[in-house]
mmCIF file of C-alpha atoms in Angstrom:
data_model
loop_
_atom_site.group_PDB
_atom_site.id
_atom_site.type_symbol
_atom_site.label_atom_id
_atom_site.label_comp_id
_atom_site.label_asym_id
_atom_site.label_seq_id
_atom_site.Cartn_x
_atom_site.Cartn_y
_atom_site.Cartn_z
ATOM 1 C CA MET A 10 53.498 -44.438 -84.976
ATOM 2 C CA GLU A 11 54.120 -47.025 -82.411
ATOM 3 C CA PRO A 12 52.593 -50.675 -83.433
ATOM 4 C CA THR A 13 49.357 -51.789 -82.091
ATOM 5 C CA THR A 14 49.245 -54.887 -79.786
ATOM 6 C CA ILE A 15 46.451 -57.213 -81.305
ATOM 7 C CA ARG A 16 47.336 -60.444 -79.017
ATOM 8 C CA GLU A 17 49.418 -61.623 -76.047
ATOM 9 C CA GLY A 18 49.888 -64.697 -74.030
ATOM 10 C CA TYR A 19 51.852 -67.723 -73.554
ATOM 11 C CA LEU A 20 52.772 -70.167 -76.117
ATOM 12 C CA VAL A 21 55.190 -73.112 -76.225
ATOM 13 C CA LYS A 22 57.765 -72.044 -78.760
ATOM 14 C CA LYS A 23 60.670 -74.250 -80.608
ATOM 15 C CA GLY A 24 64.146 -72.804 -80.422
ATOM 16 C CA THR A 25 65.533 -71.373 -83.507
ATOM 17 C CA VAL A 26 68.989 -73.130 -82.759
ATOM 18 C CA LEU A 27 68.587 -75.280 -80.446
ATOM 19 C CA ASN A 28 65.676 -77.786 -81.082
ATOM 20 C CA SER A 29 63.940 -77.498 -77.353
ATOM 21 C CA TRP A 30 60.368 -75.942 -76.673
ATOM 22 C CA LYS A 31 60.389 -73.370 -74.179
ATOM 23 C CA VAL A 32 57.213 -71.107 -72.867
ATOM 24 C CA LEU A 33 57.525 -67.660 -73.736
ATOM 25 C CA TRP A 34 55.407 -64.749 -73.402
ATOM 26 C CA VAL A 35 54.432 -64.092 -77.180
ATOM 27 C CA VAL A 36 53.152 -60.387 -78.576
ATOM 28 C CA LEU A 37 51.468 -60.320 -81.767
ATOM 29 C CA ALA A 38 51.291 -56.521 -83.133
ATOM 30 C CA ASP A 39 50.393 -55.448 -86.412
ATOM 31 C CA ASP A 40 53.601 -55.617 -88.099
ATOM 32 C CA ALA A 41 55.290 -58.252 -86.043
ATOM 33 C CA ILE A 42 55.423 -61.028 -83.738
ATOM 34 C CA GLU A 43 57.742 -60.402 -80.302
ATOM 35 C CA TYR A 44 58.486 -63.009 -77.614
ATOM 36 C CA TYR A 45 60.007 -62.974 -74.204
ATOM 37 C CA LYS A 46 61.865 -65.255 -71.659
ATOM 38 C CA LYS A 47 59.112 -63.896 -69.154
ATOM 39 C CA LYS A 48 56.086 -61.555 -69.298
ATOM 40 C CA THR A 49 57.593 -58.669 -66.888
ATOM 41 C CA ASP A 50 60.910 -58.465 -69.317
ATOM 42 C CA ASN A 51 61.410 -54.813 -70.817
ATOM 43 C CA SER A 52 63.418 -56.406 -74.052
ATOM 44 C CA PRO A 53 62.006 -59.074 -76.361
ATOM 45 C CA LYS A 54 64.319 -62.230 -76.856
ATOM 46 C CA GLY A 55 63.481 -62.069 -80.647
ATOM 47 C CA MET A 56 61.296 -60.850 -83.361
ATOM 48 C CA ILE A 57 59.547 -61.678 -86.324
ATOM 49 C CA PRO A 58 58.732 -59.412 -88.895
ATOM 50 C CA LEU A 59 55.196 -60.160 -90.295
ATOM 51 C CA LYS A 60 55.961 -58.383 -93.900
ATOM 52 C CA GLY A 61 55.803 -61.261 -96.499
ATOM 53 C CA ALA A 62 55.512 -64.046 -94.007
ATOM 54 C CA LYS A 63 53.150 -67.125 -94.357
ATOM 55 C CA LEU A 64 51.236 -68.935 -91.763
ATOM 56 C CA THR A 65 50.761 -72.546 -91.878
ATOM 57 C CA SER A 66 48.098 -74.030 -89.513
ATOM 58 C CA PRO A 67 47.714 -77.229 -88.673
ATOM 59 C CA CYS A 68 51.655 -77.184 -88.790
ATOM 60 C CA GLN A 69 52.046 -81.610 -89.168
ATOM 61 C CA ASP A 70 56.141 -81.094 -88.764
ATOM 62 C CA PHE A 71 56.148 -82.928 -85.456
ATOM 63 C CA THR A 72 54.310 -86.042 -84.877
ATOM 64 C CA LYS A 73 54.131 -85.940 -81.043
ATOM 65 C CA ARG A 74 53.075 -82.260 -80.849
ATOM 66 C CA SER A 75 49.383 -81.106 -81.596
ATOM 67 C CA LEU A 76 48.217 -77.856 -81.894
ATOM 68 C CA VAL A 77 51.307 -76.483 -83.414
ATOM 69 C CA PHE A 78 51.435 -73.515 -86.233
ATOM 70 C CA LYS A 79 54.146 -72.596 -88.550
ATOM 71 C CA VAL A 80 55.374 -68.929 -89.170
ATOM 72 C CA SER A 81 57.975 -68.453 -92.107
ATOM 73 C CA THR A 82 58.754 -65.158 -92.681
ATOM 74 C CA ALA A 83 60.488 -63.771 -96.286
ATOM 75 C CA LYS A 84 63.804 -64.820 -95.593
ATOM 76 C CA ASN A 85 62.352 -68.675 -95.367
ATOM 77 C CA GLN A 86 62.991 -68.855 -91.454
ATOM 78 C CA ASP A 87 60.730 -70.866 -90.140
ATOM 79 C CA HIS A 88 59.210 -70.287 -86.370
ATOM 80 C CA PHE A 89 57.089 -72.793 -84.587
ATOM 81 C CA PHE A 90 54.385 -71.983 -81.857
ATOM 82 C CA GLN A 91 52.407 -74.616 -80.039
ATOM 83 C CA ALA A 92 49.273 -73.405 -78.027
ATOM 84 C CA ALA A 93 47.824 -74.952 -75.118
ATOM 85 C CA HIS A 94 44.081 -75.911 -76.727
ATOM 86 C CA LEU A 95 42.259 -75.878 -79.704
ATOM 87 C CA GLU A 96 40.589 -72.693 -78.777
ATOM 88 C CA GLU A 97 43.708 -70.993 -78.149
ATOM 89 C CA ARG A 98 45.423 -72.196 -81.519
ATOM 90 C CA GLU A 99 42.242 -71.058 -83.567
ATOM 91 C CA LEU A 100 42.429 -67.314 -81.909
ATOM 92 C CA TRP A 101 45.818 -66.978 -82.555
ATOM 93 C CA VAL A 102 45.673 -68.174 -86.198
ATOM 94 C CA LYS A 103 42.687 -66.129 -86.850
ATOM 95 C CA ASP A 104 44.436 -62.695 -85.487
ATOM 96 C CA ILE A 105 47.913 -63.920 -87.409
ATOM 97 C CA LYS A 106 46.256 -64.534 -90.679
ATOM 98 C CA ARG A 107 44.278 -61.381 -90.381
ATOM 99 C CA ALA A 108 47.448 -58.708 -89.911
ATOM 100 C CA LEU A 109 49.109 -60.177 -92.811
ATOM 101 C CA THR A 110 46.077 -59.449 -94.966
ATOM 102 C CA CYS A 111 45.845 -56.146 -93.800
ATOM 103 C CA LEU A 112 49.971 -55.973 -94.361
ATOM 104 C CA GLN A 113 49.038 -57.242 -97.761
ATOM 105 C CA GLY A 114 46.286 -54.718 -98.721
ATOM 106 C CA GLY A 115 48.320 -51.371 -96.399
ATOM 107 C CA LYS A 116 45.102 -51.517 -94.384
ATOM 108 C CA LYS A 117 44.855 -50.903 -90.642
ATOM 109 C CA PHE A 118 44.012 -54.045 -88.367
ATOM 110 C CA ALA A 119 40.376 -54.575 -87.674
ATOM 111 C CA ARG A 120 38.907 -57.813 -86.163
ATOM 112 C CA LYS A 121 35.847 -59.302 -88.311
ATOM 113 C CA SER A 122 32.697 -60.072 -86.712
ATOM 114 C CA THR A 123 32.767 -63.325 -85.044
ATOM 115 C CA ARG A 124 29.180 -63.814 -84.944
ATOM 116 C CA ARG A 125 28.433 -67.485 -86.589
ATOM 117 C CA SER A 126 25.768 -68.117 -89.455
ATOM 118 C CA ILE A 127 23.494 -71.054 -88.287
ATOM 119 C CA ARG A 128 23.693 -72.827 -91.296
ATOM 120 C CA LEU A 129 26.931 -73.843 -93.003
ATOM 121 C CA PRO A 130 28.202 -72.415 -96.042
ATOM 122 C CA GLU A 131 28.255 -73.435 -99.528
ATOM 123 C CA ASN A 132 32.138 -74.324 -98.840
ATOM 124 C CA VAL A 133 31.989 -76.549 -95.599
ATOM 125 C CA ASN A 134 33.756 -74.381 -92.707
ATOM 126 C CA LEU A 135 35.485 -76.818 -90.671
ATOM 127 C CA SER A 136 35.122 -74.776 -87.417
ATOM 128 C CA GLU A 137 31.723 -74.321 -87.950
ATOM 129 C CA LEU A 138 30.780 -78.275 -88.359
ATOM 130 C CA TYR A 139 33.269 -79.044 -85.648
ATOM 131 C CA VAL A 140 30.893 -76.873 -83.196
ATOM 132 C CA LEU A 141 27.747 -78.826 -84.391
ATOM 133 C CA MET A 142 29.418 -82.453 -84.048
ATOM 134 C CA LYS A 143 30.098 -81.159 -80.136
ATOM 135 C CA ASP A 144 26.235 -80.355 -79.554
ATOM 136 C CA GLN A 145 24.923 -82.363 -76.379
ATOM 137 C CA ASP A 146 21.457 -82.777 -77.809
ATOM 138 C CA SER A 147 22.112 -83.060 -81.656
ATOM 139 C CA GLY A 148 25.725 -83.922 -82.350
ATOM 140 C CA VAL A 149 27.836 -87.168 -82.247
ATOM 141 C CA LYS A 150 27.442 -88.887 -78.624
ATOM 142 C CA GLU A 151 30.394 -89.817 -76.540
ATOM 143 C CA LEU A 152 30.925 -92.917 -75.248
ATOM 144 C CA LYS A 153 32.741 -95.229 -72.810
ATOM 145 C CA VAL A 154 34.633 -98.006 -74.692
ATOM 146 C CA GLU A 155 36.316 -100.850 -73.176
ATOM 147 C CA LYS A 156 38.925 -102.704 -75.359
ATOM 148 C CA ASP A 157 42.118 -104.662 -75.155
ATOM 149 C CA LYS A 158 41.935 -104.060 -70.830
ATOM 150 C CA ARG A 159 41.610 -100.089 -71.193
ATOM 151 C CA LEU A 160 38.828 -97.970 -70.957
ATOM 152 C CA PHE A 161 38.531 -95.250 -73.463
ATOM 153 C CA ASN A 162 36.628 -92.437 -72.049
ATOM 154 C CA HIS A 163 34.456 -89.505 -74.191
ATOM 155 C CA CYS A 164 35.516 -91.233 -77.347
ATOM 156 C CA PHE A 165 33.238 -92.174 -80.616
ATOM 157 C CA THR A 166 33.808 -94.718 -83.410
ATOM 158 C CA GLY A 167 35.003 -93.990 -86.979
ATOM 159 C CA ASN A 168 31.457 -95.007 -88.238
ATOM 160 C CA SER A 169 29.275 -93.278 -86.025
ATOM 161 C CA VAL A 170 30.502 -89.573 -87.453
ATOM 162 C CA ILE A 171 29.990 -90.696 -90.672
ATOM 163 C CA ASP A 172 26.518 -91.832 -89.802
ATOM 164 C CA TRP A 173 26.225 -88.597 -88.304
ATOM 165 C CA LEU A 174 27.637 -86.372 -91.156
ATOM 166 C CA ILE A 175 25.122 -88.622 -93.353
ATOM 167 C CA SER A 176 22.107 -87.897 -91.532
ATOM 168 C CA GLU A 177 22.537 -84.333 -90.632
ATOM 169 C CA GLY A 178 23.042 -83.676 -94.436
ATOM 170 C CA LYS A 179 26.579 -82.764 -94.481
ATOM 171 C CA SER A 180 27.654 -85.517 -96.962
ATOM 172 C CA ARG A 181 25.613 -87.206 -99.378
ATOM 173 C CA ASN A 182 27.356 -90.644 -99.122
ATOM 174 C CA ARG A 183 30.177 -92.155 -96.849
ATOM 175 C CA ALA A 184 33.046 -91.433 -99.411
ATOM 176 C CA GLU A 185 32.010 -87.656 -99.015
ATOM 177 C CA GLY A 186 31.584 -87.892 -95.321
ATOM 178 C CA LEU A 187 35.268 -89.645 -95.217
ATOM 179 C CA MET A 188 36.646 -86.545 -97.045
ATOM 180 C CA LEU A 189 34.625 -84.320 -94.285
ATOM 181 C CA ALA A 190 36.020 -86.415 -91.550
ATOM 182 C CA SER A 191 39.697 -86.403 -92.878
ATOM 183 C CA GLY A 192 39.257 -82.839 -93.044
ATOM 184 C CA LEU A 193 38.633 -82.725 -88.902
ATOM 185 C CA LEU A 194 41.399 -84.882 -88.074
ATOM 186 C CA ASN A 195 44.302 -83.007 -90.398
ATOM 187 C CA GLU A 196 42.867 -79.762 -88.807
ATOM 188 C CA GLY A 197 43.095 -81.206 -85.155
ATOM 189 C CA PHE A 198 39.602 -80.821 -84.311
ATOM 190 C CA LEU A 199 39.449 -84.622 -84.003
ATOM 191 C CA LEU A 200 42.149 -87.038 -82.647
ATOM 192 C CA PRO A 201 42.817 -90.553 -82.873
ATOM 193 C CA ALA A 202 42.245 -92.508 -79.874
ATOM 194 C CA GLY A 203 43.650 -95.918 -79.647
ATOM 195 C CA ASP A 204 45.915 -98.608 -81.978
ATOM 196 C CA VAL A 205 43.612 -98.920 -84.995
ATOM 197 C CA SER A 206 42.903 -94.789 -85.121
ATOM 198 C CA LYS A 207 46.351 -93.985 -84.928
ATOM 199 C CA ASP A 208 47.707 -96.397 -87.622
ATOM 200 C CA GLY A 209 45.232 -95.098 -89.844
ATOM 201 C CA ALA A 210 46.451 -91.746 -89.077
ATOM 202 C CA GLU A 211 50.236 -92.112 -89.879
ATOM 203 C CA LYS A 212 49.415 -93.927 -93.169
ATOM 204 C CA GLY A 213 49.849 -90.754 -95.113
ATOM 205 C CA ALA A 214 46.487 -91.752 -97.600
ATOM 206 C CA GLU A 215 44.486 -89.314 -98.996
ATOM 207 C CA CYS A 216 41.539 -90.702 -96.079
ATOM 208 C CA VAL A 217 43.156 -90.744 -93.117
ATOM 209 C CA PHE A 218 39.823 -91.138 -91.090
ATOM 210 C CA LEU A 219 38.298 -94.677 -91.025
ATOM 211 C CA ASP A 220 34.756 -95.519 -91.069
ATOM 212 C CA GLN A 221 35.475 -98.233 -88.955
ATOM 213 C CA ILE A 222 33.904 -99.363 -85.284
ATOM 214 C CA GLU A 223 36.896 -100.514 -84.196
ATOM 215 C CA ALA A 224 38.418 -96.922 -84.740
ATOM 216 C CA LEU A 225 38.222 -94.678 -81.949
ATOM 217 C CA TYR A 226 38.246 -91.143 -82.005
ATOM 218 C CA TYR A 227 37.752 -88.046 -79.778
ATOM 219 C CA PHE A 228 36.943 -84.392 -79.995
ATOM 220 C CA ALA A 229 40.027 -82.216 -79.221
ATOM 221 C CA ASP A 230 39.072 -80.009 -76.211
ATOM 222 C CA SER A 231 36.633 -82.812 -74.999
ATOM 223 C CA GLY A 232 37.387 -84.723 -71.531
ATOM 224 C CA PHE A 233 39.186 -87.880 -73.060
ATOM 225 C CA PHE A 234 41.377 -89.775 -71.431
ATOM 226 C CA CYS A 235 42.188 -93.636 -71.363
ATOM 227 C CA GLU A 236 42.147 -95.769 -67.936
ATOM 228 C CA GLY A 237 44.326 -98.910 -67.656
ATOM 229 C CA TYR A 238 43.351 -101.996 -65.425
ATOM 230 C CA SER A 239 45.662 -103.233 -62.776
ATOM 231 C CA SER A 240 47.132 -106.301 -63.605
ATOM 232 C CA ASP A 241 46.112 -108.098 -60.381
ATOM 233 C CA GLU A 242 42.475 -106.682 -60.035
ATOM 234 C CA ASP A 243 40.299 -105.694 -62.361
ATOM 235 C CA VAL A 244 40.197 -101.755 -60.326
ATOM 236 C CA ILE A 245 40.297 -99.017 -62.841
ATOM 237 C CA LEU A 246 43.156 -96.371 -62.072
ATOM 238 C CA LYS A 247 43.147 -92.513 -62.246
ATOM 239 C CA GLU A 248 39.775 -91.861 -61.057
ATOM 240 C CA GLU A 249 40.790 -88.220 -60.759
ATOM 241 C CA PHE A 250 40.798 -87.968 -64.817
ATOM 242 C CA ARG A 251 37.063 -89.040 -64.978
ATOM 243 C CA GLY A 252 35.766 -85.817 -65.077
ATOM 244 C CA ALA A 253 35.064 -83.761 -68.290
ATOM 245 C CA ILE A 254 36.982 -80.789 -69.102
ATOM 246 C CA VAL A 255 35.817 -77.298 -67.959
ATOM 247 C CA LYS A 256 38.269 -74.934 -68.740
ATOM 248 C CA GLN A 257 42.375 -75.528 -69.682
ATOM 249 C CA GLY A 258 45.016 -73.127 -70.409
ATOM 250 C CA LEU A 259 48.583 -71.659 -69.454
ATOM 251 C CA LEU A 260 48.766 -70.178 -65.900
ATOM 252 C CA LEU A 261 51.638 -68.943 -63.845
ATOM 253 C CA LYS A 262 52.185 -70.857 -60.818
ATOM 254 C CA GLN A 263 54.630 -70.665 -57.416
ATOM 255 C CA GLY A 264 56.532 -73.381 -56.201
ATOM 256 C CA HIS A 265 55.925 -74.519 -52.962
ATOM 257 C CA ARG A 266 59.790 -75.434 -52.235
ATOM 258 C CA ARG A 267 61.506 -72.979 -53.926
ATOM 259 C CA LYS A 268 58.836 -70.096 -54.167
ATOM 260 C CA ASN A 269 59.907 -69.774 -58.377
ATOM 261 C CA TRP A 270 57.669 -68.951 -60.661
ATOM 262 C CA LYS A 271 57.019 -71.122 -63.582
ATOM 263 C CA VAL A 272 54.107 -71.567 -66.472
ATOM 264 C CA ARG A 273 52.172 -74.497 -66.376
ATOM 265 C CA LYS A 274 49.646 -75.856 -68.486
ATOM 266 C CA PHE A 275 46.233 -76.269 -66.094
ATOM 267 C CA ILE A 276 43.278 -78.740 -66.693
ATOM 268 C CA LEU A 277 40.199 -78.122 -64.877
ATOM 269 C CA ARG A 278 37.853 -81.272 -64.591
ATOM 270 C CA ASP A 279 34.661 -81.567 -62.737
ATOM 271 C CA ASP A 280 33.222 -84.493 -60.809
ATOM 272 C CA PRO A 281 35.447 -85.148 -59.334
ATOM 273 C CA ALA A 282 36.741 -82.074 -59.167
ATOM 274 C CA TYR A 283 40.334 -82.154 -59.824
ATOM 275 C CA ILE A 284 42.658 -79.237 -61.340
ATOM 276 C CA HIS A 285 45.719 -81.140 -62.876
ATOM 277 C CA TYR A 286 49.294 -79.012 -63.987
ATOM 278 C CA TYR A 287 51.506 -80.104 -66.405
ATOM 279 C CA ASP A 288 55.239 -78.901 -68.189
ATOM 280 C CA PRO A 289 53.366 -77.448 -71.346
ATOM 281 C CA THR A 290 56.742 -78.371 -73.404
ATOM 282 C CA LYS A 291 56.295 -82.135 -72.693
ATOM 283 C CA GLY A 292 52.667 -83.002 -73.332
ATOM 284 C CA GLU A 293 49.684 -84.275 -70.866
ATOM 285 C CA ASP A 294 50.868 -88.115 -70.240
ATOM 286 C CA ASP A 295 52.155 -87.572 -66.933
ATOM 287 C CA PRO A 296 51.130 -84.169 -64.639
ATOM 288 C CA LEU A 297 53.688 -82.715 -62.662
ATOM 289 C CA GLY A 298 50.309 -82.726 -59.926
ATOM 290 C CA SER A 299 46.877 -82.008 -59.134
ATOM 291 C CA ILE A 300 44.620 -80.096 -56.518
ATOM 292 C CA HIS A 301 41.273 -81.556 -55.240
ATOM 293 C CA LEU A 302 39.072 -78.852 -55.273
ATOM 294 C CA ARG A 303 36.465 -80.196 -53.393
ATOM 295 C CA GLY A 304 35.533 -78.167 -50.687
ATOM 296 C CA SER A 305 38.534 -75.315 -51.868
ATOM 297 C CA VAL A 306 38.508 -71.525 -51.520
ATOM 298 C CA VAL A 307 39.591 -69.628 -54.812
ATOM 299 C CA THR A 308 39.780 -65.303 -54.702
ATOM 300 C CA ALA A 309 41.918 -62.883 -55.667
ATOM 301 C CA VAL A 310 44.971 -61.622 -54.388
ATOM 302 C CA GLU A 311 46.858 -58.437 -54.943
ATOM 303 C CA TYR A 312 50.408 -59.729 -53.432
ATOM 304 C CA VAL A 313 52.158 -62.861 -52.747
ATOM 305 C CA PRO A 314 53.833 -63.919 -49.788
ATOM 306 C CA ASP A 315 57.543 -64.469 -50.344
ATOM 307 C CA ALA A 316 57.106 -62.957 -54.144
ATOM 308 C CA LYS A 317 59.308 -60.187 -55.442
ATOM 309 C CA ARG A 318 57.334 -57.383 -57.342
ATOM 310 C CA GLN A 319 59.465 -57.929 -60.320
ATOM 311 C CA GLU A 320 58.903 -61.789 -60.743
ATOM 312 C CA VAL A 321 55.196 -61.229 -60.689
ATOM 313 C CA ASP A 322 52.585 -58.600 -60.499
ATOM 314 C CA GLY A 323 49.305 -58.163 -61.141
ATOM 315 C CA ASN A 324 46.054 -60.757 -61.859
ATOM 316 C CA LEU A 325 46.684 -62.651 -59.405
ATOM 317 C CA PHE A 326 44.511 -65.510 -57.523
ATOM 318 C CA GLU A 327 44.926 -67.880 -54.626
ATOM 319 C CA ILE A 328 43.465 -71.338 -54.367
ATOM 320 C CA ILE A 329 43.331 -73.028 -50.737
ATOM 321 C CA THR A 330 42.093 -76.631 -50.389
ATOM 322 C CA SER A 331 40.456 -78.143 -47.522
ATOM 323 C CA ASP A 332 43.372 -79.303 -46.024
ATOM 324 C CA GLU A 333 44.696 -75.822 -45.905
ATOM 325 C CA VAL A 334 47.221 -76.214 -48.706
ATOM 326 C CA HIS A 335 47.627 -72.655 -50.366
ATOM 327 C CA TYR A 336 48.124 -72.612 -54.475
ATOM 328 C CA TYR A 337 49.311 -69.135 -56.227
ATOM 329 C CA LEU A 338 48.792 -68.789 -59.521
ATOM 330 C CA GLN A 339 48.774 -65.637 -62.216
ATOM 331 C CA ALA A 340 46.484 -65.482 -64.915
ATOM 332 C CA ALA A 341 47.627 -63.286 -68.618
ATOM 333 C CA THR A 342 44.845 -60.865 -68.048
ATOM 334 C CA ALA A 343 42.316 -59.803 -65.362
ATOM 335 C CA ASP A 344 39.419 -61.161 -67.682
ATOM 336 C CA GLU A 345 41.257 -64.788 -67.928
ATOM 337 C CA ARG A 346 41.562 -64.507 -63.739
ATOM 338 C CA LYS A 347 38.010 -63.827 -63.398
ATOM 339 C CA ASP A 348 37.172 -66.716 -66.119
ATOM 340 C CA TRP A 349 39.344 -69.172 -64.098
ATOM 341 C CA ILE A 350 38.169 -67.806 -60.568
ATOM 342 C CA ARG A 351 34.418 -68.541 -61.566
ATOM 343 C CA ALA A 352 35.202 -71.937 -63.132
ATOM 344 C CA VAL A 353 37.332 -73.157 -59.939
ATOM 345 C CA GLN A 354 34.590 -71.944 -57.726
ATOM 346 C CA SER A 355 31.959 -73.461 -59.623
ATOM 347 C CA VAL A 356 33.865 -77.048 -59.777
ATOM 348 C CA ALA A 357 34.768 -76.588 -55.758
ATOM 349 C CA LYS A 358 30.951 -76.173 -55.029
ATOM 350 C CA MET A 359 29.689 -78.809 -57.579
ATOM 351 C CA GLY A 360 32.168 -82.079 -58.074
ATOM 352 C CA LYS A 361 32.799 -84.618 -55.891
#
C-alpha cells in the first residue's frame, strides 16, 4: 500500500554533511519524511524513516535560529528543520507527533479534533495559554517602549505578563507565574526584545523569564520590530515596518533580472501596506526587498511569461504595483494561494 501524504510544504533544513541551511520541499508521510530540492522533482533528495524516531520541539541547539524542531532516527541521526513562523511549526510538530504515535501503536494515521476548549485543562496547555494572552480585549497589552535611543513596537514588559497571569487566575503567585512565563519563552511562544531580557534568556537558569519592568518581550507571531534613531536627527527609521503582521510564510518568487525562481519568506504588514521578502536561511534582519501594496492589484494567474513549464506550475498569482511593477509568486497549495490573495487585497485597499 502506498504511504499516505499527511503534510507537505517548504521548510528550511540543516545539511547532514555540511552545516549549511537550505530551503527544501518537505513531504510528511505516515511512515517517513521525504525532502526534495524542488517541489517539481520526481525523486527525493533524502528520506527520514519515522519508525523508532524521536521528535524534539522546540530545539534550542542553535541560539541564532528560532522555530527549529529536530527529528532523531532510530539510528541516532539528527535532522533539523526550521519553520517560517510559529503556527507553521506547531502544525508540522503536531502531525509528526501523531504519525509517530500511530506507528508505535500500529494504527492508521488520523487527525484529532482541533477544537479548543474554552477553559484551560488541569495540566496547563501552553498553546491555549498563548492564545488567551494574545486576545486584543482581555490579553496582555502590546506597547511602544522607547529605550536607549531605540523604539520597541508591539512589545510588553516582563512584570506585566506576570501581573496578567495572576489577575486571570492562571497562576497563584509571582513565582508560579515565572515558571509559566519561562515555559512560554522556552517553547518559543514569547521572545526576548532588548538586552535585559536577552541576557536573562541566555543565562540558562531555571526561570529564564524576568519579572522586571526593564525586561521587554513580544509574541512570536506579532508585528514586533525595533527602530533606531539617526545619529544627527531624531528621525525614526524604517517607517515601512510599523504595520502589524497580517500574514507570513514561504513562497516561490520569480527574480526580475534572471527570471529564476527561489523560495523566499514573505511578511505582509498593514498600515503602511508593505510586503517584505527575505532569504529564509538567513533570518529577518535584512530584507532582500519590499513591495509597497497601496493601490496594487493581485490576481491568480495560470502561467508566467518567461517561465518554463517544468520550473513552476500551478497555484500562481501576480502582484502589480501602482507604478506597474509585476511580481510573480507561487503558493504551495491552492488554498494557500487564495489566502495570500485575500490578505494582500485587503491590505492594499486599507493600508497607507
